[in-house]
JSON list of C-alpha atoms in Angstrom, two decimals:
[
{"chain": "A", "resi": 7, "resn": "MET", "atom": "CA", "xyz": [0.28, -0.23, 0.12]},
{"chain": "A", "resi": 8, "resn": "GLU", "atom": "CA", "xyz": [2.92, 2.34, 0.98]},
{"chain": "A", "resi": 9, "resn": "GLY", "atom": "CA", "xyz": [4.57, 1.86, -2.43]},
{"chain": "A", "resi": 10, "resn": "GLN", "atom": "CA", "xyz": [1.40, 2.69, -4.25]},
{"chain": "A", "resi": 11, "resn": "ASN", "atom": "CA", "xyz": [1.06, 5.87, -2.49]},
{"chain": "A", "resi": 12, "resn": "VAL", "atom": "CA", "xyz": [4.72, 6.68, -3.34]},
{"chain": "A", "resi": 13, "resn": "GLN", "atom": "CA", "xyz": [4.12, 5.94, -6.90]},
{"chain": "A", "resi": 14, "resn": "ALA", "atom": "CA", "xyz": [0.97, 7.96, -7.24]},
{"chain": "A", "resi": 15, "resn": "LEU", "atom": "CA", "xyz": [2.95, 10.88, -5.40]},
{"chain": "A", "resi": 16, "resn": "GLU", "atom": "CA", "xyz": [5.84, 10.31, -8.18]},
{"chain": "A", "resi": 17, "resn": "ARG", "atom": "CA", "xyz": [3.39, 10.42, -10.85]},
{"chain": "A", "resi": 18, "resn": "ALA", "atom": "CA", "xyz": [1.81, 13.73, -9.73]},
{"chain": "A", "resi": 19, "resn": "PHE", "atom": "CA", "xyz": [5.09, 15.32, -9.47]},
{"chain": "A", "resi": 20, "resn": "ASP", "atom": "CA", "xyz": [5.98, 14.12, -12.98]},
{"chain": "A", "resi": 21, "resn": "VAL", "atom": "CA", "xyz": [2.38, 15.77, -14.18]},
{"chain": "A", "resi": 22, "resn": "LEU", "atom": "CA", "xyz": [3.58, 18.96, -12.05]},
{"chain": "A", "resi": 23, "resn": "GLU", "atom": "CA", "xyz": [6.98, 19.32, -13.50]},
{"chain": "A", "resi": 24, "resn": "THR", "atom": "CA", "xyz": [5.85, 19.10, -16.89]},
{"chain": "A", "resi": 25, "resn": "LEU", "atom": "CA", "xyz": [3.29, 21.56, -16.49]},
{"chain": "A", "resi": 26, "resn": "SER", "atom": "CA", "xyz": [6.01, 23.79, -15.34]},
{"chain": "A", "resi": 27, "resn": "GLU", "atom": "CA", "xyz": [7.85, 23.10, -18.50]},
{"chain": "A", "resi": 28, "resn": "THR", "atom": "CA", "xyz": [5.12, 23.93, -20.98]},
{"chain": "A", "resi": 29, "resn": "HIS", "atom": "CA", "xyz": [4.30, 27.70, -22.03]},
{"chain": "A", "resi": 30, "resn": "GLY", "atom": "CA", "xyz": [0.84, 28.32, -22.81]},
{"chain": "A", "resi": 31, "resn": "GLY", "atom": "CA", "xyz": [-0.82, 25.20, -21.84]},
{"chain": "A", "resi": 32, "resn": "ILE", "atom": "CA", "xyz": [-0.47, 21.30, -22.69]},
{"chain": "A", "resi": 33, "resn": "GLY", "atom": "CA", "xyz": [-2.95, 18.83, -24.07]},
{"chain": "A", "resi": 34, "resn": "LEU", "atom": "CA", "xyz": [-3.82, 15.92, -22.19]},
{"chain": "A", "resi": 35, "resn": "SER", "atom": "CA", "xyz": [-2.18, 13.38, -24.89]},
{"chain": "A", "resi": 36, "resn": "THR", "atom": "CA", "xyz": [0.81, 15.21, -25.08]},
{"chain": "A", "resi": 37, "resn": "LEU", "atom": "CA", "xyz": [1.23, 15.13, -21.42]},
{"chain": "A", "resi": 38, "resn": "ALA", "atom": "CA", "xyz": [0.36, 11.59, -20.98]},
{"chain": "A", "resi": 39, "resn": "GLN", "atom": "CA", "xyz": [3.21, 10.80, -23.75]},
{"chain": "A", "resi": 40, "resn": "LYS", "atom": "CA", "xyz": [5.73, 13.16, -22.19]},
{"chain": "A", "resi": 41, "resn": "THR", "atom": "CA", "xyz": [5.11, 11.92, -18.64]},
{"chain": "A", "resi": 42, "resn": "GLY", "atom": "CA", "xyz": [4.79, 8.03, -19.69]},
{"chain": "A", "resi": 43, "resn": "LEU", "atom": "CA", "xyz": [1.40, 7.55, -18.11]},
{"chain": "A", "resi": 44, "resn": "SER", "atom": "CA", "xyz": [-1.76, 6.54, -19.67]},
{"chain": "A", "resi": 45, "resn": "LYS", "atom": "CA", "xyz": [-4.25, 9.20, -20.52]},
{"chain": "A", "resi": 46, "resn": "SER", "atom": "CA", "xyz": [-6.95, 7.81, -17.83]},
{"chain": "A", "resi": 47, "resn": "THR", "atom": "CA", "xyz": [-4.05, 8.18, -14.97]},
{"chain": "A", "resi": 48, "resn": "ALA", "atom": "CA", "xyz": [-3.01, 11.81, -16.43]},
{"chain": "A", "resi": 49, "resn": "HIS", "atom": "CA", "xyz": [-6.48, 12.76, -16.54]},
{"chain": "A", "resi": 50, "resn": "ARG", "atom": "CA", "xyz": [-7.37, 11.64, -12.96]},
{"chain": "A", "resi": 51, "resn": "ILE", "atom": "CA", "xyz": [-4.15, 13.32, -11.62]},
{"chain": "A", "resi": 52, "resn": "LEU", "atom": "CA", "xyz": [-5.00, 16.38, -13.67]},
{"chain": "A", "resi": 53, "resn": "LYS", "atom": "CA", "xyz": [-8.73, 16.11, -12.01]},
{"chain": "A", "resi": 54, "resn": "THR", "atom": "CA", "xyz": [-7.39, 16.37, -8.52]},
{"chain": "A", "resi": 55, "resn": "MET", "atom": "CA", "xyz": [-4.93, 19.27, -9.23]},
{"chain": "A", "resi": 56, "resn": "LEU", "atom": "CA", "xyz": [-8.00, 21.06, -10.76]},
{"chain": "A", "resi": 57, "resn": "GLU", "atom": "CA", "xyz": [-9.85, 20.61, -7.55]},
{"chain": "A", "resi": 58, "resn": "ARG", "atom": "CA", "xyz": [-6.89, 21.87, -5.26]},
{"chain": "A", "resi": 59, "resn": "GLY", "atom": "CA", "xyz": [-6.09, 24.82, -7.57]},
{"chain": "A", "resi": 60, "resn": "TYR", "atom": "CA", "xyz": [-2.62, 23.37, -8.91]},
{"chain": "A", "resi": 61, "resn": "ALA", "atom": "CA", "xyz": [-3.60, 23.05, -12.52]},
{"chain": "A", "resi": 62, "resn": "GLU", "atom": "CA", "xyz": [-5.80, 25.13, -14.41]},
{"chain": "A", "resi": 63, "resn": "LYS", "atom": "CA", "xyz": [-7.73, 24.62, -17.95]},
{"chain": "A", "resi": 64, "resn": "THR", "atom": "CA", "xyz": [-7.26, 27.07, -20.62]},
{"chain": "A", "resi": 65, "resn": "LEU", "atom": "CA", "xyz": [-10.00, 28.25, -23.17]},
{"chain": "A", "resi": 66, "resn": "ASP", "atom": "CA", "xyz": [-8.72, 25.78, -25.59]},
{"chain": "A", "resi": 67, "resn": "GLY", "atom": "CA", "xyz": [-8.96, 22.60, -23.30]},
{"chain": "A", "resi": 68, "resn": "SER", "atom": "CA", "xyz": [-5.22, 22.47, -22.46]},
{"chain": "A", "resi": 69, "resn": "TYR", "atom": "CA", "xyz": [-3.70, 22.24, -18.96]},
{"chain": "A", "resi": 70, "resn": "LYS", "atom": "CA", "xyz": [-1.24, 24.86, -17.41]},
{"chain": "A", "resi": 71, "resn": "LEU", "atom": "CA", "xyz": [-0.14, 25.50, -13.95]},
{"chain": "A", "resi": 72, "resn": "GLY", "atom": "CA", "xyz": [-2.87, 26.92, -11.31]},
{"chain": "A", "resi": 73, "resn": "SER", "atom": "CA", "xyz": [-2.80, 29.96, -9.08]},
{"chain": "A", "resi": 74, "resn": "HIS", "atom": "CA", "xyz": [-2.67, 28.06, -6.05]},
{"chain": "A", "resi": 75, "resn": "LEU", "atom": "CA", "xyz": [0.92, 26.93, -6.47]},
{"chain": "A", "resi": 76, "resn": "PHE", "atom": "CA", "xyz": [2.04, 30.32, -7.20]},
{"chain": "A", "resi": 77, "resn": "GLU", "atom": "CA", "xyz": [0.12, 31.60, -3.83]},
{"chain": "A", "resi": 78, "resn": "LEU", "atom": "CA", "xyz": [2.25, 28.87, -1.73]},
{"chain": "A", "resi": 79, "resn": "MET", "atom": "CA", "xyz": [5.39, 29.90, -3.46]},
{"chain": "A", "resi": 80, "resn": "SER", "atom": "CA", "xyz": [4.50, 33.47, -2.49]},
{"chain": "A", "resi": 81, "resn": "ASN", "atom": "CA", "xyz": [3.93, 32.28, 1.23]},
{"chain": "A", "resi": 82, "resn": "HIS", "atom": "CA", "xyz": [7.07, 30.77, 1.35]},
{"chain": "A", "resi": 83, "resn": "ILE", "atom": "CA", "xyz": [9.11, 33.63, -0.24]},
{"chain": "A", "resi": 84, "resn": "ASP", "atom": "CA", "xyz": [7.24, 35.92, 2.35]},
{"chain": "A", "resi": 85, "resn": "SER", "atom": "CA", "xyz": [8.15, 33.86, 5.15]},
{"chain": "A", "resi": 86, "resn": "LEU", "atom": "CA", "xyz": [12.00, 34.07, 4.51]},
{"chain": "A", "resi": 87, "resn": "GLU", "atom": "CA", "xyz": [13.96, 36.87, 6.67]},
{"chain": "A", "resi": 88, "resn": "LEU", "atom": "CA", "xyz": [16.03, 38.70, 4.27]},
{"chain": "A", "resi": 89, "resn": "GLN", "atom": "CA", "xyz": [18.48, 39.49, 6.77]},
{"chain": "A", "resi": 90, "resn": "VAL", "atom": "CA", "xyz": [18.99, 35.48, 7.51]},
{"chain": "A", "resi": 91, "resn": "GLU", "atom": "CA", "xyz": [19.48, 34.37, 4.25]},
{"chain": "A", "resi": 92, "resn": "ALA", "atom": "CA", "xyz": [22.11, 37.42, 3.82]},
{"chain": "A", "resi": 93, "resn": "GLN", "atom": "CA", "xyz": [24.26, 36.96, 6.66]},
{"chain": "A", "resi": 94, "resn": "PRO", "atom": "CA", "xyz": [26.28, 33.78, 5.64]},
{"chain": "A", "resi": 95, "resn": "TYR", "atom": "CA", "xyz": [27.07, 35.67, 2.66]},
{"chain": "A", "resi": 96, "resn": "MET", "atom": "CA", "xyz": [27.96, 39.01, 4.55]},
{"chain": "A", "resi": 97, "resn": "ALA", "atom": "CA", "xyz": [30.14, 37.04, 6.60]},
{"chain": "A", "resi": 98, "resn": "ALA", "atom": "CA", "xyz": [31.93, 35.37, 3.99]},
{"chain": "A", "resi": 99, "resn": "LEU", "atom": "CA", "xyz": [32.70, 38.36, 2.45]},
{"chain": "A", "resi": 100, "resn": "GLU", "atom": "CA", "xyz": [33.96, 39.94, 5.67]},
{"chain": "A", "resi": 101, "resn": "ARG", "atom": "CA", "xyz": [35.99, 36.85, 6.06]},
{"chain": "A", "resi": 102, "resn": "ALA", "atom": "CA", "xyz": [37.69, 36.95, 2.43]},
{"chain": "A", "resi": 103, "resn": "LEU", "atom": "CA", "xyz": [37.91, 40.68, 2.12]},
{"chain": "A", "resi": 104, "resn": "HIS", "atom": "CA", "xyz": [38.71, 41.73, 5.59]},
{"chain": "A", "resi": 105, "resn": "LEU", "atom": "CA", "xyz": [36.31, 44.50, 4.99]},
{"chain": "A", "resi": 106, "resn": "PRO", "atom": "CA", "xyz": [32.99, 45.19, 6.95]},
{"chain": "A", "resi": 107, "resn": "ALA", "atom": "CA", "xyz": [30.09, 43.81, 4.86]},
{"chain": "A", "resi": 108, "resn": "TYR", "atom": "CA", "xyz": [26.62, 45.60, 4.83]},
{"chain": "A", "resi": 109, "resn": "LEU", "atom": "CA", "xyz": [22.82, 45.03, 3.97]},
{"chain": "A", "resi": 110, "resn": "GLY", "atom": "CA", "xyz": [20.55, 47.94, 3.00]},
{"chain": "A", "resi": 111, "resn": "VAL", "atom": "CA", "xyz": [17.31, 48.75, 1.86]},
{"chain": "A", "resi": 112, "resn": "LEU", "atom": "CA", "xyz": [15.65, 51.72, 0.15]},
{"chain": "A", "resi": 113, "resn": "ASP", "atom": "CA", "xyz": [13.80, 53.99, 2.45]},
{"chain": "A", "resi": 114, "resn": "GLY", "atom": "CA", "xyz": [12.41, 57.04, 0.54]},
{"chain": "A", "resi": 115, "resn": "PRO", "atom": "CA", "xyz": [15.37, 58.90, -0.89]},
{"chain": "A", "resi": 116, "resn": "TYR", "atom": "CA", "xyz": [17.73, 57.21, 1.92]},
{"chain": "A", "resi": 117, "resn": "VAL", "atom": "CA", "xyz": [19.19, 53.83, 2.31]},
{"chain": "A", "resi": 118, "resn": "SER", "atom": "CA", "xyz": [18.56, 52.18, 5.81]},
{"chain": "A", "resi": 119, "resn": "ILE", "atom": "CA", "xyz": [21.36, 49.60, 7.21]},
{"chain": "A", "resi": 120, "resn": "ILE", "atom": "CA", "xyz": [19.51, 46.48, 8.09]},
{"chain": "A", "resi": 121, "resn": "GLY", "atom": "CA", "xyz": [22.38, 44.09, 8.75]},
{"chain": "A", "resi": 122, "resn": "LYS", "atom": "CA", "xyz": [26.20, 43.93, 9.16]},
{"chain": "A", "resi": 123, "resn": "GLU", "atom": "CA", "xyz": [29.25, 41.69, 9.60]},
{"chain": "A", "resi": 124, "resn": "ALA", "atom": "CA", "xyz": [32.02, 43.67, 10.76]},
{"chain": "A", "resi": 125, "resn": "THR", "atom": "CA", "xyz": [34.63, 41.33, 13.00]},
{"chain": "A", "resi": 126, "resn": "HIS", "atom": "CA", "xyz": [37.64, 42.91, 11.35]},
{"chain": "A", "resi": 127, "resn": "LYS", "atom": "CA", "xyz": [36.91, 46.48, 11.66]},
{"chain": "A", "resi": 128, "resn": "ALA", "atom": "CA", "xyz": [35.68, 48.81, 14.62]},
{"chain": "A", "resi": 129, "resn": "ASP", "atom": "CA", "xyz": [31.96, 49.30, 14.64]},
{"chain": "A", "resi": 130, "resn": "GLU", "atom": "CA", "xyz": [31.99, 52.78, 12.75]},
{"chain": "A", "resi": 131, "resn": "ASP", "atom": "CA", "xyz": [28.98, 55.05, 13.31]},
{"chain": "A", "resi": 132, "resn": "PHE", "atom": "CA", "xyz": [28.74, 55.42, 9.79]},
{"chain": "A", "resi": 133, "resn": "THR", "atom": "CA", "xyz": [27.28, 52.28, 9.12]},
{"chain": "A", "resi": 134, "resn": "ARG", "atom": "CA", "xyz": [25.72, 50.90, 12.20]},
{"chain": "A", "resi": 135, "resn": "VAL", "atom": "CA", "xyz": [22.46, 48.90, 11.84]},
{"chain": "A", "resi": 136, "resn": "GLY", "atom": "CA", "xyz": [19.50, 51.52, 11.59]},
{"chain": "A", "resi": 137, "resn": "LYS", "atom": "CA", "xyz": [21.61, 54.45, 10.32]},
{"chain": "A", "resi": 138, "resn": "ARG", "atom": "CA", "xyz": [19.91, 56.27, 7.39]},
{"chain": "A", "resi": 139, "resn": "TYR", "atom": "CA", "xyz": [21.80, 58.13, 4.69]},
{"chain": "A", "resi": 140, "resn": "PRO", "atom": "CA", "xyz": [20.98, 59.80, 1.14]},
{"chain": "A", "resi": 141, "resn": "ALA", "atom": "CA", "xyz": [20.64, 57.19, -1.37]},
{"chain": "A", "resi": 142, "resn": "HIS", "atom": "CA", "xyz": [22.18, 59.05, -4.23]},
{"chain": "A", "resi": 143, "resn": "CYS", "atom": "CA", "xyz": [25.68, 59.36, -2.68]},
{"chain": "A", "resi": 144, "resn": "SER", "atom": "CA", "xyz": [25.94, 55.77, -1.31]},
{"chain": "A", "resi": 145, "resn": "SER", "atom": "CA", "xyz": [26.46, 52.51, -3.52]},
{"chain": "A", "resi": 146, "resn": "MET", "atom": "CA", "xyz": [23.89, 50.70, -1.80]},
{"chain": "A", "resi": 147, "resn": "GLY", "atom": "CA", "xyz": [21.41, 53.32, -2.61]},
{"chain": "A", "resi": 148, "resn": "LYS", "atom": "CA", "xyz": [22.61, 53.75, -6.44]},
{"chain": "A", "resi": 149, "resn": "CYS", "atom": "CA", "xyz": [22.65, 50.08, -7.49]},
{"chain": "A", "resi": 150, "resn": "LEU", "atom": "CA", "xyz": [18.99, 49.70, -6.14]},
{"chain": "A", "resi": 151, "resn": "LEU", "atom": "CA", "xyz": [17.75, 52.84, -7.87]},
{"chain": "A", "resi": 152, "resn": "ALA", "atom": "CA", "xyz": [19.63, 51.61, -11.06]},
{"chain": "A", "resi": 153, "resn": "CYS", "atom": "CA", "xyz": [17.20, 48.34, -10.74]},
{"chain": "A", "resi": 154, "resn": "LEU", "atom": "CA", "xyz": [14.16, 50.63, -11.49]},
{"chain": "A", "resi": 155, "resn": "SER", "atom": "CA", "xyz": [12.26, 51.22, -14.48]},
{"chain": "A", "resi": 156, "resn": "ALA", "atom": "CA", "xyz": [12.25, 54.63, -16.27]},
{"chain": "A", "resi": 157, "resn": "GLU", "atom": "CA", "xyz": [8.97, 55.57, -14.81]},
{"chain": "A", "resi": 158, "resn": "GLU", "atom": "CA", "xyz": [9.57, 54.25, -11.33]},
{"chain": "A", "resi": 159, "resn": "LEU", "atom": "CA", "xyz": [12.94, 56.15, -11.21]},
{"chain": "A", "resi": 160, "resn": "GLU", "atom": "CA", "xyz": [11.52, 59.18, -12.29]},
{"chain": "A", "resi": 161, "resn": "GLU", "atom": "CA", "xyz": [8.88, 59.25, -9.41]},
{"chain": "A", "resi": 162, "resn": "ALA", "atom": "CA", "xyz": [11.55, 58.26, -7.07]},
{"chain": "A", "resi": 163, "resn": "LEU", "atom": "CA", "xyz": [13.97, 61.01, -7.91]},
{"chain": "A", "resi": 164, "resn": "CYS", "atom": "CA", "xyz": [11.02, 63.52, -6.96]},
{"chain": "A", "resi": 165, "resn": "ASP", "atom": "CA", "xyz": [11.67, 63.22, -3.39]},
{"chain": "A", "resi": 166, "resn": "PHE", "atom": "CA", "xyz": [15.42, 63.46, -3.65]},
{"chain": "A", "resi": 167, "resn": "GLY", "atom": "CA", "xyz": [17.26, 66.87, -3.01]},
{"chain": "A", "resi": 168, "resn": "PHE", "atom": "CA", "xyz": [20.99, 66.10, -4.31]},
{"chain": "A", "resi": 169, "resn": "GLU", "atom": "CA", "xyz": [22.37, 67.58, -1.65]},
{"chain": "A", "resi": 170, "resn": "ALA", "atom": "CA", "xyz": [26.58, 67.72, -1.75]},
{"chain": "A", "resi": 171, "resn": "HIS", "atom": "CA", "xyz": [28.14, 65.77, 0.98]},
{"chain": "A", "resi": 172, "resn": "THR", "atom": "CA", "xyz": [31.67, 65.94, -0.60]},
{"chain": "A", "resi": 173, "resn": "ALA", "atom": "CA", "xyz": [33.17, 67.49, -3.73]},
{"chain": "A", "resi": 174, "resn": "ASN", "atom": "CA", "xyz": [32.63, 64.01, -5.58]},
{"chain": "A", "resi": 175, "resn": "THR", "atom": "CA", "xyz": [28.68, 63.78, -4.80]},
{"chain": "A", "resi": 176, "resn": "ILE", "atom": "CA", "xyz": [26.60, 64.03, -7.87]},
{"chain": "A", "resi": 177, "resn": "THR", "atom": "CA", "xyz": [24.20, 66.85, -7.48]},
{"chain": "A", "resi": 178, "resn": "ARG", "atom": "CA", "xyz": [22.60, 67.31, -10.88]},
{"chain": "A", "resi": 179, "resn": "ARG", "atom": "CA", "xyz": [19.68, 64.97, -11.53]},
{"chain": "A", "resi": 180, "resn": "ARG", "atom": "CA", "xyz": [20.55, 64.50, -15.46]},
{"chain": "A", "resi": 181, "resn": "ASP", "atom": "CA", "xyz": [24.15, 63.53, -14.23]},
{"chain": "A", "resi": 182, "resn": "PHE", "atom": "CA", "xyz": [23.08, 60.98, -11.75]},
{"chain": "A", "resi": 183, "resn": "VAL", "atom": "CA", "xyz": [20.40, 59.39, -14.24]},
{"chain": "A", "resi": 184, "resn": "THR", "atom": "CA", "xyz": [23.58, 58.83, -16.77]},
{"chain": "A", "resi": 185, "resn": "HIS", "atom": "CA", "xyz": [25.51, 57.31, -13.77]},
{"chain": "A", "resi": 186, "resn": "LEU", "atom": "CA", "xyz": [22.80, 54.99, -12.81]},
{"chain": "A", "resi": 187, "resn": "ARG", "atom": "CA", "xyz": [22.60, 53.75, -16.64]},
{"chain": "A", "resi": 188, "resn": "GLN", "atom": "CA", "xyz": [26.37, 52.92, -16.03]},
{"chain": "A", "resi": 189, "resn": "VAL", "atom": "CA", "xyz": [25.70, 51.17, -13.12]},
{"chain": "A", "resi": 190, "resn": "ARG", "atom": "CA", "xyz": [23.07, 49.06, -14.41]},
{"chain": "A", "resi": 191, "resn": "ARG", "atom": "CA", "xyz": [25.17, 47.90, -17.38]},
{"chain": "A", "resi": 192, "resn": "ARG", "atom": "CA", "xyz": [27.90, 47.00, -14.81]},
{"chain": "A", "resi": 193, "resn": "GLY", "atom": "CA", "xyz": [25.85, 45.45, -12.16]},
{"chain": "A", "resi": 194, "resn": "TRP", "atom": "CA", "xyz": [27.32, 47.22, -9.11]},
{"chain": "A", "resi": 195, "resn": "ALA", "atom": "CA", "xyz": [27.84, 50.59, -7.80]},
{"chain": "A", "resi": 196, "resn": "MET", "atom": "CA", "xyz": [30.43, 52.44, -6.10]},
{"chain": "A", "resi": 197, "resn": "ASP", "atom": "CA", "xyz": [30.37, 55.08, -3.68]},
{"chain": "A", "resi": 198, "resn": "HIS", "atom": "CA", "xyz": [33.89, 56.93, -4.19]},
{"chain": "A", "resi": 199, "resn": "GLU", "atom": "CA", "xyz": [33.99, 59.40, -1.19]},
{"chain": "A", "resi": 200, "resn": "GLU", "atom": "CA", "xyz": [30.60, 60.83, -2.10]},
{"chain": "A", "resi": 201, "resn": "SER", "atom": "CA", "xyz": [29.16, 60.91, 1.19]},
{"chain": "A", "resi": 202, "resn": "GLU", "atom": "CA", "xyz": [32.19, 60.97, 3.54]},
{"chain": "A", "resi": 203, "resn": "LEU", "atom": "CA", "xyz": [35.84, 61.89, 2.56]},
{"chain": "A", "resi": 204, "resn": "ASN", "atom": "CA", "xyz": [38.10, 58.82, 2.64]},
{"chain": "A", "resi": 205, "resn": "HIS", "atom": "CA", "xyz": [35.45, 56.30, 2.95]},
{"chain": "A", "resi": 206, "resn": "ARG", "atom": "CA", "xyz": [34.53, 53.95, -0.15]},
{"chain": "A", "resi": 207, "resn": "CYS", "atom": "CA", "xyz": [31.70, 51.29, -0.68]},
{"chain": "A", "resi": 208, "resn": "VAL", "atom": "CA", "xyz": [30.99, 48.75, -3.20]},
{"chain": "A", "resi": 209, "resn": "ALA", "atom": "CA", "xyz": [27.74, 47.38, -3.65]},
{"chain": "A", "resi": 210, "resn": "ALA", "atom": "CA", "xyz": [25.39, 45.05, -5.73]},
{"chain": "A", "resi": 211, "resn": "PRO", "atom": "CA", "xyz": [21.41, 44.50, -5.77]},
{"chain": "A", "resi": 212, "resn": "ILE", "atom": "CA", "xyz": [19.50, 41.48, -4.12]},
{"chain": "A", "resi": 213, "resn": "PHE", "atom": "CA", "xyz": [16.69, 40.28, -6.27]},
{"chain": "A", "resi": 214, "resn": "ASP", "atom": "CA", "xyz": [13.47, 38.40, -5.20]},
{"chain": "A", "resi": 215, "resn": "PHE", "atom": "CA", "xyz": [11.64, 35.54, -6.87]},
{"chain": "A", "resi": 216, "resn": "SER", "atom": "CA", "xyz": [9.64, 38.29, -8.86]},
{"chain": "A", "resi": 217, "resn": "GLY", "atom": "CA", "xyz": [12.84, 39.80, -10.33]},
{"chain": "A", "resi": 218, "resn": "LYS", "atom": "CA", "xyz": [12.59, 42.84, -8.13]},
{"chain": "A", "resi": 219, "resn": "ALA", "atom": "CA", "xyz": [15.66, 44.57, -6.32]},
{"chain": "A", "resi": 220, "resn": "ILE", "atom": "CA", "xyz": [14.74, 44.41, -2.71]},
{"chain": "A", "resi": 221, "resn": "ALA", "atom": "CA", "xyz": [18.05, 45.12, -0.93]},
{"chain": "A", "resi": 222, "resn": "SER", "atom": "CA", "xyz": [21.93, 45.52, -1.59]},
{"chain": "A", "resi": 223, "resn": "ILE", "atom": "CA", "xyz": [25.11, 44.12, -0.46]},
{"chain": "A", "resi": 224, "resn": "GLY", "atom": "CA", "xyz": [28.23, 45.82, 0.09]},
{"chain": "A", "resi": 225, "resn": "VAL", "atom": "CA", "xyz": [31.52, 46.36, 1.95]},
{"chain": "A", "resi": 226, "resn": "SER", "atom": "CA", "xyz": [33.02, 49.37, 2.74]},
{"chain": "A", "resi": 227, "resn": "GLY", "atom": "CA", "xyz": [36.57, 50.82, 3.66]},
{"chain": "A", "resi": 228, "resn": "SER", "atom": "CA", "xyz": [39.01, 53.78, 3.45]},
{"chain": "A", "resi": 229, "resn": "ASN", "atom": "CA", "xyz": [40.70, 54.87, 0.52]},
{"chain": "A", "resi": 230, "resn": "ASP", "atom": "CA", "xyz": [43.73, 52.60, 1.57]},
{"chain": "A", "resi": 231, "resn": "ASP", "atom": "CA", "xyz": [41.23, 49.49, 2.05]},
{"chain": "A", "resi": 232, "resn": "LEU", "atom": "CA", "xyz": [40.04, 49.82, -1.33]},
{"chain": "A", "resi": 233, "resn": "PRO", "atom": "CA", "xyz": [42.63, 51.57, -3.54]},
{"chain": "A", "resi": 234, "resn": "ASP", "atom": "CA", "xyz": [41.76, 51.83, -7.36]},
{"chain": "A", "resi": 235, "resn": "GLY", "atom": "CA", "xyz": [43.70, 48.48, -8.22]},
{"chain": "A", "resi": 236, "resn": "ARG", "atom": "CA", "xyz": [41.17, 46.39, -5.58]},
{"chain": "A", "resi": 237, "resn": "ILE", "atom": "CA", "xyz": [38.02, 47.62, -6.87]},
{"chain": "A", "resi": 238, "resn": "ASP", "atom": "CA", "xyz": [37.34, 45.23, -9.59]},
{"chain": "A", "resi": 239, "resn": "GLU", "atom": "CA", "xyz": [38.31, 42.29, -7.37]},
{"chain": "A", "resi": 240, "resn": "VAL", "atom": "CA", "xyz": [36.13, 43.37, -4.59]},
{"chain": "A", "resi": 241, "resn": "ALA", "atom": "CA", "xyz": [33.20, 43.89, -6.87]},
{"chain": "A", "resi": 242, "resn": "GLN", "atom": "CA", "xyz": [33.45, 40.39, -8.09]},
{"chain": "A", "resi": 243, "resn": "TYR", "atom": "CA", "xyz": [33.16, 39.20, -4.64]},
{"chain": "A", "resi": 244, "resn": "VAL", "atom": "CA", "xyz": [30.16, 41.50, -3.86]},
{"chain": "A", "resi": 245, "resn": "VAL", "atom": "CA", "xyz": [28.39, 40.51, -7.00]},
{"chain": "A", "resi": 246, "resn": "ARG", "atom": "CA", "xyz": [28.59, 36.64, -6.18]},
{"chain": "A", "resi": 247, "resn": "ALA", "atom": "CA", "xyz": [27.29, 37.28, -2.73]},
{"chain": "A", "resi": 248, "resn": "ALA", "atom": "CA", "xyz": [24.53, 39.26, -4.13]},
{"chain": "A", "resi": 249, "resn": "GLN", "atom": "CA", "xyz": [23.87, 36.38, -6.89]},
{"chain": "A", "resi": 250, "resn": "ARG", "atom": "CA", "xyz": [23.87, 33.82, -4.10]},
{"chain": "A", "resi": 251, "resn": "THR", "atom": "CA", "xyz": [21.46, 35.94, -1.82]},
{"chain": "A", "resi": 252, "resn": "SER", "atom": "CA", "xyz": [19.20, 36.46, -4.51]},
{"chain": "A", "resi": 253, "resn": "LYS", "atom": "CA", "xyz": [18.85, 32.69, -4.97]},
{"chain": "A", "resi": 254, "resn": "CYS", "atom": "CA", "xyz": [17.80, 32.37, -1.63]},
{"chain": "A", "resi": 255, "resn": "MET", "atom": "CA", "xyz": [15.34, 34.80, -2.13]},
{"chain": "A", "resi": 256, "resn": "GLY", "atom": "CA", "xyz": [13.84, 32.68, -5.02]},
{"chain": "A", "resi": 257, "resn": "TYR", "atom": "CA", "xyz": [15.28, 34.69, -7.71]},
{"chain": "A", "resi": 258, "resn": "VAL", "atom": "CA", "xyz": [16.05, 32.70, -10.99]},
{"chain": "A", "resi": 259, "resn": "GLU", "atom": "CA", "xyz": [18.16, 34.33, -13.75]}
]
């Protein structure tokens, strides 16, 4: 009896996986052929899936994944704690680069620090958890803004004052938008003493299951910690950490 139950479950998973591989729906005969099931068995499984919302029937009579499956996935993703998922990768960054690593989210025209790993460096007030600072002069803010659509960015920048914090701060909106295009193409952003003198930061975006940039992960240090010749290497580490965290949040490239 137990073996029969396991076999029935395996067949249901075969049907589910086949539905996930099709675009626009699949007919019963094709589904049965791809799964190696008889049409009657495939139909019984589909009937149960339809009743439970795991499959839906299209107007032309074919079958596709049902909305209940996406609801389950959404509930699972919502239950994930971003800080928990990102922490191992922040810790790995800090160990590999000997630089404090941080997790940040957009908060209007600011970036809020919501996580950090800083065992090799003194806990600087500049990047303590809970600290907010202007997004336009931070790598963590810029890499998130660069992921917005043109319409979303237009709306977001309405709240920006573009105040100068150092001589390197980008203070003109047009120049900032041009800079964000470069950030988007590159996949990571840098704060080159734009928020504070002798302070640099490299960050990359973290995406969720829907492809939305929900946070950024980055490292910071002085000009000596992050000299020009080290930036590309550090950026590669940061981008990998962001990609791995994104995967944990359900993102699929």
